[in-house]
JSON list of C-alpha atoms in Angstrom, two decimals:
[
{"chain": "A", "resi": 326, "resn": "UNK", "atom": "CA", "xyz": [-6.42, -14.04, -9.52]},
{"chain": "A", "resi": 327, "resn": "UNK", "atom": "CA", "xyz": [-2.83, -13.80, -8.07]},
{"chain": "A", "resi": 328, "resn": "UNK", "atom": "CA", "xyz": [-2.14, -10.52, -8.82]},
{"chain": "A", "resi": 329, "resn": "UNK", "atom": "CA", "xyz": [1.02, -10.10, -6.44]},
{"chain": "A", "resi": 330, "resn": "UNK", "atom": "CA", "xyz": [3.62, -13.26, -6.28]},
{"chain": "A", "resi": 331, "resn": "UNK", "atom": "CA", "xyz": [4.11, -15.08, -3.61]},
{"chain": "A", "resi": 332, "resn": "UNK", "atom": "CA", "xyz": [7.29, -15.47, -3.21]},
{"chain": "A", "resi": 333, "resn": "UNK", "atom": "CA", "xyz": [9.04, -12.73, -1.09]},
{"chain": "A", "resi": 334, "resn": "UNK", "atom": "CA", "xyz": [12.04, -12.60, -4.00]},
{"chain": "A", "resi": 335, "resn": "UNK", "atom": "CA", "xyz": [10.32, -11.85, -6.53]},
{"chain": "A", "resi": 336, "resn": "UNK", "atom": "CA", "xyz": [8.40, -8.80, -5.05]},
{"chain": "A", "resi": 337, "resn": "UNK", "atom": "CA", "xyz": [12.22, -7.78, -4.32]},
{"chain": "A", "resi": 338, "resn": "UNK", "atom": "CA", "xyz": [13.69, -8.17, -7.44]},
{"chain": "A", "resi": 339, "resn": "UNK", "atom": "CA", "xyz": [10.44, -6.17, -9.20]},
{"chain": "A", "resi": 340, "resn": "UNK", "atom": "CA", "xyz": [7.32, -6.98, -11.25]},
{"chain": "A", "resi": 341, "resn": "UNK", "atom": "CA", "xyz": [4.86, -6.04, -13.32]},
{"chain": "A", "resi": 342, "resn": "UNK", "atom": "CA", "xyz": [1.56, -8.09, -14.65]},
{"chain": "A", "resi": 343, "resn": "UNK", "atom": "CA", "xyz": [-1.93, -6.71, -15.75]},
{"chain": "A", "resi": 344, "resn": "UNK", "atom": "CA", "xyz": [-3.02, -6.09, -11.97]},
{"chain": "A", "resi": 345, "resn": "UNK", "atom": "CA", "xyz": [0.46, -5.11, -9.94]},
{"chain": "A", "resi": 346, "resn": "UNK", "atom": "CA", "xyz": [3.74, -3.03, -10.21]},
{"chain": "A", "resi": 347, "resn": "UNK", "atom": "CA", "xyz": [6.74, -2.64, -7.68]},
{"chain": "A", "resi": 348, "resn": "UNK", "atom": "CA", "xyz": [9.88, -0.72, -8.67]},
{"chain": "A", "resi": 349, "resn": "UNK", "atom": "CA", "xyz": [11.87, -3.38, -6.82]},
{"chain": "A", "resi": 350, "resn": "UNK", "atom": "CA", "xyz": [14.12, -3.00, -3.67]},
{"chain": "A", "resi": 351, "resn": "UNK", "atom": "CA", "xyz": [17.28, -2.02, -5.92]},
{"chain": "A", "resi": 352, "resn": "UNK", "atom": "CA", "xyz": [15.97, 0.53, -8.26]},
{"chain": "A", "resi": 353, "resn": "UNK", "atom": "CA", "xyz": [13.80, 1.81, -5.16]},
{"chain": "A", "resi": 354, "resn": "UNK", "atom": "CA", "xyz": [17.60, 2.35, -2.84]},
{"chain": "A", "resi": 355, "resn": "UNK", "atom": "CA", "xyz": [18.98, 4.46, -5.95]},
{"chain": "A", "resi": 356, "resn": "UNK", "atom": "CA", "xyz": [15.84, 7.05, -5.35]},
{"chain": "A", "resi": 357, "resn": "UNK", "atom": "CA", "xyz": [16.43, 10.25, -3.24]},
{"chain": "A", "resi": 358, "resn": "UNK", "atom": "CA", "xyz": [12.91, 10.55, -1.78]},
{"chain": "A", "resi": 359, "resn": "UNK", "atom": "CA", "xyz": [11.99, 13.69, -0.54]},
{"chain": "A", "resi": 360, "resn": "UNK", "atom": "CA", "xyz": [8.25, 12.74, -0.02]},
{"chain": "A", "resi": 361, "resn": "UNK", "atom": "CA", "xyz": [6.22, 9.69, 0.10]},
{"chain": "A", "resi": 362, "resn": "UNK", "atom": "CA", "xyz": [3.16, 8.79, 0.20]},
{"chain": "A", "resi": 363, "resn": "UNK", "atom": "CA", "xyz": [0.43, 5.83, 0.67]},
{"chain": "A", "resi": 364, "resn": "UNK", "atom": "CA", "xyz": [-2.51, 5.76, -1.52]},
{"chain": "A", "resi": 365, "resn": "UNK", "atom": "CA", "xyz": [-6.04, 3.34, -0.93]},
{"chain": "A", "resi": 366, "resn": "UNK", "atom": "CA", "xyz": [-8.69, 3.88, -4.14]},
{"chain": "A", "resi": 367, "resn": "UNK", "atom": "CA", "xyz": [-11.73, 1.98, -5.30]},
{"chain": "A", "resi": 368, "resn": "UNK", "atom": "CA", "xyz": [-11.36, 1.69, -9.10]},
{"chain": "A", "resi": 369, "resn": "UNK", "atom": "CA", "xyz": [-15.37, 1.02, -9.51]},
{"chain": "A", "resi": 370, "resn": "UNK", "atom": "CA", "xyz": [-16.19, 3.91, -8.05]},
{"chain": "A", "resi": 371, "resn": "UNK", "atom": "CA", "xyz": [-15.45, 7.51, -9.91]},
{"chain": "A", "resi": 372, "resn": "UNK", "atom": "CA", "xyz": [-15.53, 11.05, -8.63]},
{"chain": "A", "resi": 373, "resn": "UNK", "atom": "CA", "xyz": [-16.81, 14.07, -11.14]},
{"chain": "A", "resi": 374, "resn": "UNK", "atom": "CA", "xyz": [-14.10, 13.97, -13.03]},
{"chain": "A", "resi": 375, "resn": "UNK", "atom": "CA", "xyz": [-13.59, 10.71, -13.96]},
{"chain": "A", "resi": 376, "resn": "UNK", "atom": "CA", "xyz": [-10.54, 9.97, -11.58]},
{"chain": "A", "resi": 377, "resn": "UNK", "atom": "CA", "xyz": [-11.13, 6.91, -8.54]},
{"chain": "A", "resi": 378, "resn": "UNK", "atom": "CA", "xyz": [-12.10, 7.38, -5.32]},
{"chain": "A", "resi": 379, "resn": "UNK", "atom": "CA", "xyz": [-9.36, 7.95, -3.18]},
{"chain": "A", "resi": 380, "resn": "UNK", "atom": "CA", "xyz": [-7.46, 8.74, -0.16]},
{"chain": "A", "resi": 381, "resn": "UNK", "atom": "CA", "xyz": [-3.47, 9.39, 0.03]},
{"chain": "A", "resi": 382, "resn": "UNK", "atom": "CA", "xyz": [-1.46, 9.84, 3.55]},
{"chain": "A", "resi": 383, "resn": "UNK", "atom": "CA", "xyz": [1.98, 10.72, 3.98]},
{"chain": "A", "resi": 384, "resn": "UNK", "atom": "CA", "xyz": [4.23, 8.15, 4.78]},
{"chain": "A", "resi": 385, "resn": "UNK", "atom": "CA", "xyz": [4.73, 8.11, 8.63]},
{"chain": "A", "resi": 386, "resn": "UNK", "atom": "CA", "xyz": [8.16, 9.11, 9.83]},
{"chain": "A", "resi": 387, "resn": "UNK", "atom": "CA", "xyz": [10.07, 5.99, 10.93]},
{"chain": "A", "resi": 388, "resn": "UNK", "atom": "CA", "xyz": [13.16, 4.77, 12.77]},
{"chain": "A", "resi": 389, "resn": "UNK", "atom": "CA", "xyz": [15.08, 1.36, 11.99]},
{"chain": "A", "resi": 390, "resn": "UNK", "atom": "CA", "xyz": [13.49, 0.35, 15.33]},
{"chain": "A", "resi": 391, "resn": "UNK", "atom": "CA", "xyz": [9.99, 0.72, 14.71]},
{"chain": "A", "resi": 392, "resn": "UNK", "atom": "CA", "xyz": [10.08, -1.43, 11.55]},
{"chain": "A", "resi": 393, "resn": "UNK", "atom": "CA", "xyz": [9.45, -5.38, 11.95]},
{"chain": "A", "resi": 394, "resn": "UNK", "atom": "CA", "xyz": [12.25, -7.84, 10.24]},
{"chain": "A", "resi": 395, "resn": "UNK", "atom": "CA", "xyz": [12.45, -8.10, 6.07]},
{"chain": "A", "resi": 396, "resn": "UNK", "atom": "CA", "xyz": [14.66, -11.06, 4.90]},
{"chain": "A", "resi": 397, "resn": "UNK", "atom": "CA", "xyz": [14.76, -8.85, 1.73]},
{"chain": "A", "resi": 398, "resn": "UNK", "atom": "CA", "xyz": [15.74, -5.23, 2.33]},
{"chain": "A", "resi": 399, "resn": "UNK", "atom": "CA", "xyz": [19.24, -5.96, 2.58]},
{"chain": "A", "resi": 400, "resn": "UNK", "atom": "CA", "xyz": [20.63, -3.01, 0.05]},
{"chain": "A", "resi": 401, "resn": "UNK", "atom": "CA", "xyz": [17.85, -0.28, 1.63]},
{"chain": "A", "resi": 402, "resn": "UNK", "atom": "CA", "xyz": [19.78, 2.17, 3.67]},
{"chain": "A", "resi": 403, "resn": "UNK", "atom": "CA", "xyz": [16.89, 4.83, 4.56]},
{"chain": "A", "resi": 404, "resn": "UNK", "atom": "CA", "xyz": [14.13, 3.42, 6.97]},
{"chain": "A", "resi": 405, "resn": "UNK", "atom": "CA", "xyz": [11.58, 5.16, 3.79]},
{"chain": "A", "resi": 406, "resn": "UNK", "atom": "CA", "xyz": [13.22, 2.42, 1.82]},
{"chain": "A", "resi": 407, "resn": "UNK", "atom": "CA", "xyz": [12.82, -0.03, 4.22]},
{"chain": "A", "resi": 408, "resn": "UNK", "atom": "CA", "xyz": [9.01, 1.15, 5.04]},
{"chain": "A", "resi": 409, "resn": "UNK", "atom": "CA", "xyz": [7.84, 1.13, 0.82]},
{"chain": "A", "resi": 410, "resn": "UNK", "atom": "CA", "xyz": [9.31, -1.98, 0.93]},
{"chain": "A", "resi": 411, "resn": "UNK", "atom": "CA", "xyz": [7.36, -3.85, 3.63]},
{"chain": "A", "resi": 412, "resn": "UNK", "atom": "CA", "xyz": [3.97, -2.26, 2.40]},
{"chain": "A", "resi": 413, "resn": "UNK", "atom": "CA", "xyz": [4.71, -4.04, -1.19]},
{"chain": "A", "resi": 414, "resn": "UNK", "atom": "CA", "xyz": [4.34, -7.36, 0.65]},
{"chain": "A", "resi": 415, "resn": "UNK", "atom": "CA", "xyz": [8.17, -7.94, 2.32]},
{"chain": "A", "resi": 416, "resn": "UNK", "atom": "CA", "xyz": [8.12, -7.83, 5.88]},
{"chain": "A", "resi": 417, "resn": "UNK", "atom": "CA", "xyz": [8.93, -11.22, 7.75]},
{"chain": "A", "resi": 418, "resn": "UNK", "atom": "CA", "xyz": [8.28, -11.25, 11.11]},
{"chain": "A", "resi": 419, "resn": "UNK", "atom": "CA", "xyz": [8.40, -8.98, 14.81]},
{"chain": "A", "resi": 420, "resn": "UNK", "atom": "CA", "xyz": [4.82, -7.26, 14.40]},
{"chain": "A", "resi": 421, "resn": "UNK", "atom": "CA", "xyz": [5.36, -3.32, 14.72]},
{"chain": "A", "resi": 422, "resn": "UNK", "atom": "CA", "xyz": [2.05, -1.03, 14.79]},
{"chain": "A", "resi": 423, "resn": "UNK", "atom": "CA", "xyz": [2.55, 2.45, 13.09]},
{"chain": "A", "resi": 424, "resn": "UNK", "atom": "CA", "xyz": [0.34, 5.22, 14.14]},
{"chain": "A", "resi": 425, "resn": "UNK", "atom": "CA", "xyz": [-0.92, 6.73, 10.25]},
{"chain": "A", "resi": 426, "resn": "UNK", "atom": "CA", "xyz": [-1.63, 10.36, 9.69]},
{"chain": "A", "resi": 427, "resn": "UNK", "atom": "CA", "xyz": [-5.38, 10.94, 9.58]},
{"chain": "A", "resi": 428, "resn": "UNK", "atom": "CA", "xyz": [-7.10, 10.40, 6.09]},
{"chain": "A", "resi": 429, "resn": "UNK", "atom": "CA", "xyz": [-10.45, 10.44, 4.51]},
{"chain": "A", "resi": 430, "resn": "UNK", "atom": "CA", "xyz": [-11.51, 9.70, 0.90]},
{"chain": "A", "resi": 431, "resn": "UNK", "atom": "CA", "xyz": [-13.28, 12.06, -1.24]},
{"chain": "A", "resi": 432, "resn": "UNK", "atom": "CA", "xyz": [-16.77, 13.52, -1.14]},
{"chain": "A", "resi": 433, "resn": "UNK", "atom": "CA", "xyz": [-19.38, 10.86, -0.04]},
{"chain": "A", "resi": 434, "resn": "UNK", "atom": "CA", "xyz": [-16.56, 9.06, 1.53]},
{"chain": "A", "resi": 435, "resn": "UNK", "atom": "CA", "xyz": [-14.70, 12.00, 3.59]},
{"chain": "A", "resi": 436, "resn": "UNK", "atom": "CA", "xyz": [-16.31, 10.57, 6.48]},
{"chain": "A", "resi": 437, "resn": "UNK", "atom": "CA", "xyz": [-14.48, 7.00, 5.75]},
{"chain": "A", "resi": 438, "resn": "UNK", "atom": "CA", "xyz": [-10.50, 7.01, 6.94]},
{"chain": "A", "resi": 439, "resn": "UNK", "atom": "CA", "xyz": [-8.40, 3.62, 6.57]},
{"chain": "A", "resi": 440, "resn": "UNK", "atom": "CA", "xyz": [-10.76, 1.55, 9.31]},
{"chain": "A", "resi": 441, "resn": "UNK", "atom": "CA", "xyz": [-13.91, 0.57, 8.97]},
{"chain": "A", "resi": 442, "resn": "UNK", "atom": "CA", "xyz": [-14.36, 1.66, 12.36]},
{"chain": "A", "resi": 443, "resn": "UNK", "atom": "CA", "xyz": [-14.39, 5.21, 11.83]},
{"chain": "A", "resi": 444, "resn": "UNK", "atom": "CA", "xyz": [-11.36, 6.78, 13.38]},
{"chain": "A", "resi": 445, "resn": "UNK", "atom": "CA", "xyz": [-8.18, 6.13, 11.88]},
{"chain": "A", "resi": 446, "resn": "UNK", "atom": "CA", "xyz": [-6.21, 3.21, 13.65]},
{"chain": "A", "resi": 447, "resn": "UNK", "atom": "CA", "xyz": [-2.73, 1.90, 13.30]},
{"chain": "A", "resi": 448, "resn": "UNK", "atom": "CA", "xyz": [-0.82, -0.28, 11.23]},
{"chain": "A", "resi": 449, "resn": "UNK", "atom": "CA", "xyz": [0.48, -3.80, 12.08]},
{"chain": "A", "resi": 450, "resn": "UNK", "atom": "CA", "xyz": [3.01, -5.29, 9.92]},
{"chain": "A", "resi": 451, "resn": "UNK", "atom": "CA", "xyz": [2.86, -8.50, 9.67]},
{"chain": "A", "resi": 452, "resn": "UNK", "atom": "CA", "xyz": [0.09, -8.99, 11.16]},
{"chain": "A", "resi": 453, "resn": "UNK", "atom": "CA", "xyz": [-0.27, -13.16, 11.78]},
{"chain": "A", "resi": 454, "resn": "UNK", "atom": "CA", "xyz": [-0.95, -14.24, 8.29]},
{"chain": "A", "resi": 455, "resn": "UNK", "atom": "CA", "xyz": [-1.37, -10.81, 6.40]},
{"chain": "A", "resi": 456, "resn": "UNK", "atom": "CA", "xyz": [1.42, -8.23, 5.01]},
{"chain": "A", "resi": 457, "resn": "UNK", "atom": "CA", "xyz": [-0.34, -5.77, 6.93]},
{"chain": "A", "resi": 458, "resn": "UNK", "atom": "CA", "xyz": [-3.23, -4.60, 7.90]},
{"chain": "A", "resi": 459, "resn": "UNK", "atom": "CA", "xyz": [-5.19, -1.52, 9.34]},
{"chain": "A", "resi": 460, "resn": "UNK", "atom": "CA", "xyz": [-6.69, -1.93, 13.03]},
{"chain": "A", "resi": 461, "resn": "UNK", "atom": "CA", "xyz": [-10.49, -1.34, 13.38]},
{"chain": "A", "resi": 462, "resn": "UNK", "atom": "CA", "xyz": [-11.59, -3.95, 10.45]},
{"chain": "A", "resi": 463, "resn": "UNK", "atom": "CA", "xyz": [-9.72, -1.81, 7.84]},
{"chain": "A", "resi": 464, "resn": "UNK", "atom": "CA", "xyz": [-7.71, -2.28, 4.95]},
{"chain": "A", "resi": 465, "resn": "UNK", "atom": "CA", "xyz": [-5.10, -4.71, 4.40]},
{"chain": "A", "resi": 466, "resn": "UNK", "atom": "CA", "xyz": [-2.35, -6.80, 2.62]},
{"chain": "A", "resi": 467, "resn": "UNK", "atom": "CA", "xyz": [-2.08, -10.07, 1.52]},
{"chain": "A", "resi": 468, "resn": "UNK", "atom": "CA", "xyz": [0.47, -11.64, -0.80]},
{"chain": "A", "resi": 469, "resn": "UNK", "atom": "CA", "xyz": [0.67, -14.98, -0.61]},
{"chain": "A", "resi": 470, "resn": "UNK", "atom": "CA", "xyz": [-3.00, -16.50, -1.83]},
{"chain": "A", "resi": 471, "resn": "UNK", "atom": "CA", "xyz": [-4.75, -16.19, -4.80]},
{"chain": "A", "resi": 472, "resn": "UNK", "atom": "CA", "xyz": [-7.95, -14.38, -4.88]},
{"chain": "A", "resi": 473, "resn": "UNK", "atom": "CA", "xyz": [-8.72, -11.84, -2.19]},
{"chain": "A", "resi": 474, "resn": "UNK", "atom": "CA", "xyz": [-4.99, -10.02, -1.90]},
{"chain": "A", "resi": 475, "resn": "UNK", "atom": "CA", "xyz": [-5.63, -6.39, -0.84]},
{"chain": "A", "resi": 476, "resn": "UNK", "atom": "CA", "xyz": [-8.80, -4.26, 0.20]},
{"chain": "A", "resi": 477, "resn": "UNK", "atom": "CA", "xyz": [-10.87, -3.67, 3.30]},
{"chain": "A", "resi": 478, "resn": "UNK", "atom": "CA", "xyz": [-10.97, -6.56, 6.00]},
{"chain": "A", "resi": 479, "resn": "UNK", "atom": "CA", "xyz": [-13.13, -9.62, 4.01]},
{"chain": "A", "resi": 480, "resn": "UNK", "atom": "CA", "xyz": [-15.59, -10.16, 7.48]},
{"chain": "A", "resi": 481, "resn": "UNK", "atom": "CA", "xyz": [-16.46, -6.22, 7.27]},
{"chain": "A", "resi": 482, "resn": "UNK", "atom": "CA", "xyz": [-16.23, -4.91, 3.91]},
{"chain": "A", "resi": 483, "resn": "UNK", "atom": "CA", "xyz": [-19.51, -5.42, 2.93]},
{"chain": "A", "resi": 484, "resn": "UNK", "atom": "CA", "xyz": [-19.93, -2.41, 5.20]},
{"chain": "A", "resi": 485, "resn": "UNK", "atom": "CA", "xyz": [-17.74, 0.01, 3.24]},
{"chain": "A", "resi": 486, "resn": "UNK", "atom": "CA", "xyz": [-19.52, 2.79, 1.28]},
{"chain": "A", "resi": 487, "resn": "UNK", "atom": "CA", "xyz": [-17.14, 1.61, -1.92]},
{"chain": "A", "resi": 488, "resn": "UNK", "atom": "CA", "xyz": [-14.71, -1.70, -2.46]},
{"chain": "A", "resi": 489, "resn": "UNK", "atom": "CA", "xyz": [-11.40, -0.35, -1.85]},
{"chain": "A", "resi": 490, "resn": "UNK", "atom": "CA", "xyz": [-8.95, -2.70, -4.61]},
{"chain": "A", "resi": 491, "resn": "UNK", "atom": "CA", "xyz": [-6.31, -0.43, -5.57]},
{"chain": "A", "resi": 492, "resn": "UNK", "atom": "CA", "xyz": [-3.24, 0.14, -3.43]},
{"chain": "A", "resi": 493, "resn": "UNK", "atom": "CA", "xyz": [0.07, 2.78, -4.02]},
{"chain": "A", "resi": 494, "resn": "UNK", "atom": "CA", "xyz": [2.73, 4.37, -3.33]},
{"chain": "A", "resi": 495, "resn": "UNK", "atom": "CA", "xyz": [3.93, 7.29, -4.79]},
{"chain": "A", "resi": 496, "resn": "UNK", "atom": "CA", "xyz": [7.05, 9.22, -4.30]},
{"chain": "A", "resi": 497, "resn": "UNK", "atom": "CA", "xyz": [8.97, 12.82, -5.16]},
{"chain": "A", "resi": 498, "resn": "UNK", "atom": "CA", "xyz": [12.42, 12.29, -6.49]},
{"chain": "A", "resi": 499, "resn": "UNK", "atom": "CA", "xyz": [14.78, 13.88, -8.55]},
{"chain": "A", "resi": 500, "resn": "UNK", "atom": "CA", "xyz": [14.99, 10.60, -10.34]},
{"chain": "A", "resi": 501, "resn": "UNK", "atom": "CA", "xyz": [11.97, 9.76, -12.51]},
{"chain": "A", "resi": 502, "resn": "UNK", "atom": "CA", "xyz": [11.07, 6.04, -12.38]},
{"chain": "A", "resi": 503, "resn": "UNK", "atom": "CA", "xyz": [8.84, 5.11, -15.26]},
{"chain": "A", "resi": 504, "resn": "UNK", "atom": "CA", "xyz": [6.18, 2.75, -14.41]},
{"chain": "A", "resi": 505, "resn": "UNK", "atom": "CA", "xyz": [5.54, 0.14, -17.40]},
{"chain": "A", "resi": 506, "resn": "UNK", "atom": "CA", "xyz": [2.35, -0.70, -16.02]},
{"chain": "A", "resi": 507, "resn": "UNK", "atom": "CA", "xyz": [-1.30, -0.05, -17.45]},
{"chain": "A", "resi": 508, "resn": "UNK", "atom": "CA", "xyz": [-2.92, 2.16, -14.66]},
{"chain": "A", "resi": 509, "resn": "UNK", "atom": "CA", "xyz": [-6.32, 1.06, -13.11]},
{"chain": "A", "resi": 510, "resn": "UNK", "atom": "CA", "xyz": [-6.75, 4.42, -11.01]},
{"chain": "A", "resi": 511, "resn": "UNK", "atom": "CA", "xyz": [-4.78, 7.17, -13.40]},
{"chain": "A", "resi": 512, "resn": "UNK", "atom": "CA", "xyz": [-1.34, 8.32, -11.51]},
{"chain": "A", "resi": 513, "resn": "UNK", "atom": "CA", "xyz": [-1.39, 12.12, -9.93]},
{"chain": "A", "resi": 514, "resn": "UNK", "atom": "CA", "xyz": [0.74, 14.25, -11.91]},
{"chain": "A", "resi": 515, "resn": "UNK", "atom": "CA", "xyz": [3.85, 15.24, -9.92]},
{"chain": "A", "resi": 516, "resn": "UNK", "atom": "CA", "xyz": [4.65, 12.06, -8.39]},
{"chain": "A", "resi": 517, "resn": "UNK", "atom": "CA", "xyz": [6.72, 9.27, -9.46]},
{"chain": "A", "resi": 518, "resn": "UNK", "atom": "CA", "xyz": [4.71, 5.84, -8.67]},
{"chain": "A", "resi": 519, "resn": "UNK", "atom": "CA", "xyz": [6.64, 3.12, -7.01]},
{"chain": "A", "resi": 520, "resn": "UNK", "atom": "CA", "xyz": [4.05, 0.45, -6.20]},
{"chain": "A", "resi": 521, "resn": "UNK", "atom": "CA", "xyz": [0.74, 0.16, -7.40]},
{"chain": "A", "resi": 522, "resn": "UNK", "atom": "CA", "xyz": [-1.27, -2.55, -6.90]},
{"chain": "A", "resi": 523, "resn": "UNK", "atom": "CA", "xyz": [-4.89, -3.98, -7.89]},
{"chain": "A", "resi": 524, "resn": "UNK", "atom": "CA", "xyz": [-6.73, -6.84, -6.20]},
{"chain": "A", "resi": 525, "resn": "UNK", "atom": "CA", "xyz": [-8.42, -8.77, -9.38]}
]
């Protein structure tokens, strides 16, 4: 299923379907961020509780110049702005790596960070045909097919202790944004969620 569209635009302008949600680039540049932060879940697997598996990082701290080209983000003024952005899908071109904080998932899975590899690697985005994507066979974006659009690196993933589908990001503000999207992995209280998307 395509849960994110294709088309660079329309990420920008905002969505929402069954699967996906993003705020959109000019609802997103009104928002005083004072934290942000990148979420990876598998919605088929659930912790005591009830809630998904999960692991959130803070957003790395960024510069203009360590961010690749988006034909989009005209309109973003913050490099956060720019950053959320490009993860929902919109950067264009000049591959930049990003070193991520360290981050495990929960329980059984504190052992697993972003890479299938083991240690936490960086970030590439683009990276040749993908939004972006985690070094060391580990998780990634894909907008523009059908089908397979986010989760852990297709050649490896059937060596992940759970099938990460469920991608966020989730910021504090002093401007709530309401999300009008049906929530696969329930949203943290606290935090008001910008992107969220599920691979279907």
């Amino acid at each position: 299923e395509n849960d994110v569209p294709d088309e660079l635009a329309t990420i920008a302008a905002g969505f929402s379907n069954r699967n996906a949600y993003y705020v959109g680039n000019a609802r997103l540049a009104k928002l005083n961020i004072q934290a942000a932060q990148i979420c990876a879940l598998a919605s088929g697997t659930r912790l005591e509780g009830g809630a998904c598996q999960w692991s959130c990082i803070d957003l790395p701290d960024v510069e203009d110049e360590d961010l690749p080209a988006c034909d989009t983000c005209d309109g973003l003024d913050s490099s956060v702005s720019r950053l959320i952005a490009m993860l929902s899908g919109q950067a264009t071109g000049g591959e930049k790596r990003l070193v991520l904080p360290a981050g495990t998932f929960q329980g059984t899975g504190s052992s697993q960070t972003w890479s299938q590899s083991g240690s936490q690697r960086p970030m590439e985005l683009p990276y040749h045909d993908w939004s972006w994507h985690v070094h060391g066979y580990g998780i990634s974006l894909r907008v523009d097919q059908a089908g397979w659009e986010f989760g852990a690196s297709p050649v490896r993933a059937q060596r992940w202790p759970f099938d990460v589908d469920t991608f966020q990001v989730r910021v504090q503000t002093d401007r709530l944004v309401p999300a009008a999207f049906v929530q696969r992995c329930p949203h943290a209280d606290g935090w008001s969620y910008v992107l969220d998307y599920s691979d279907d």
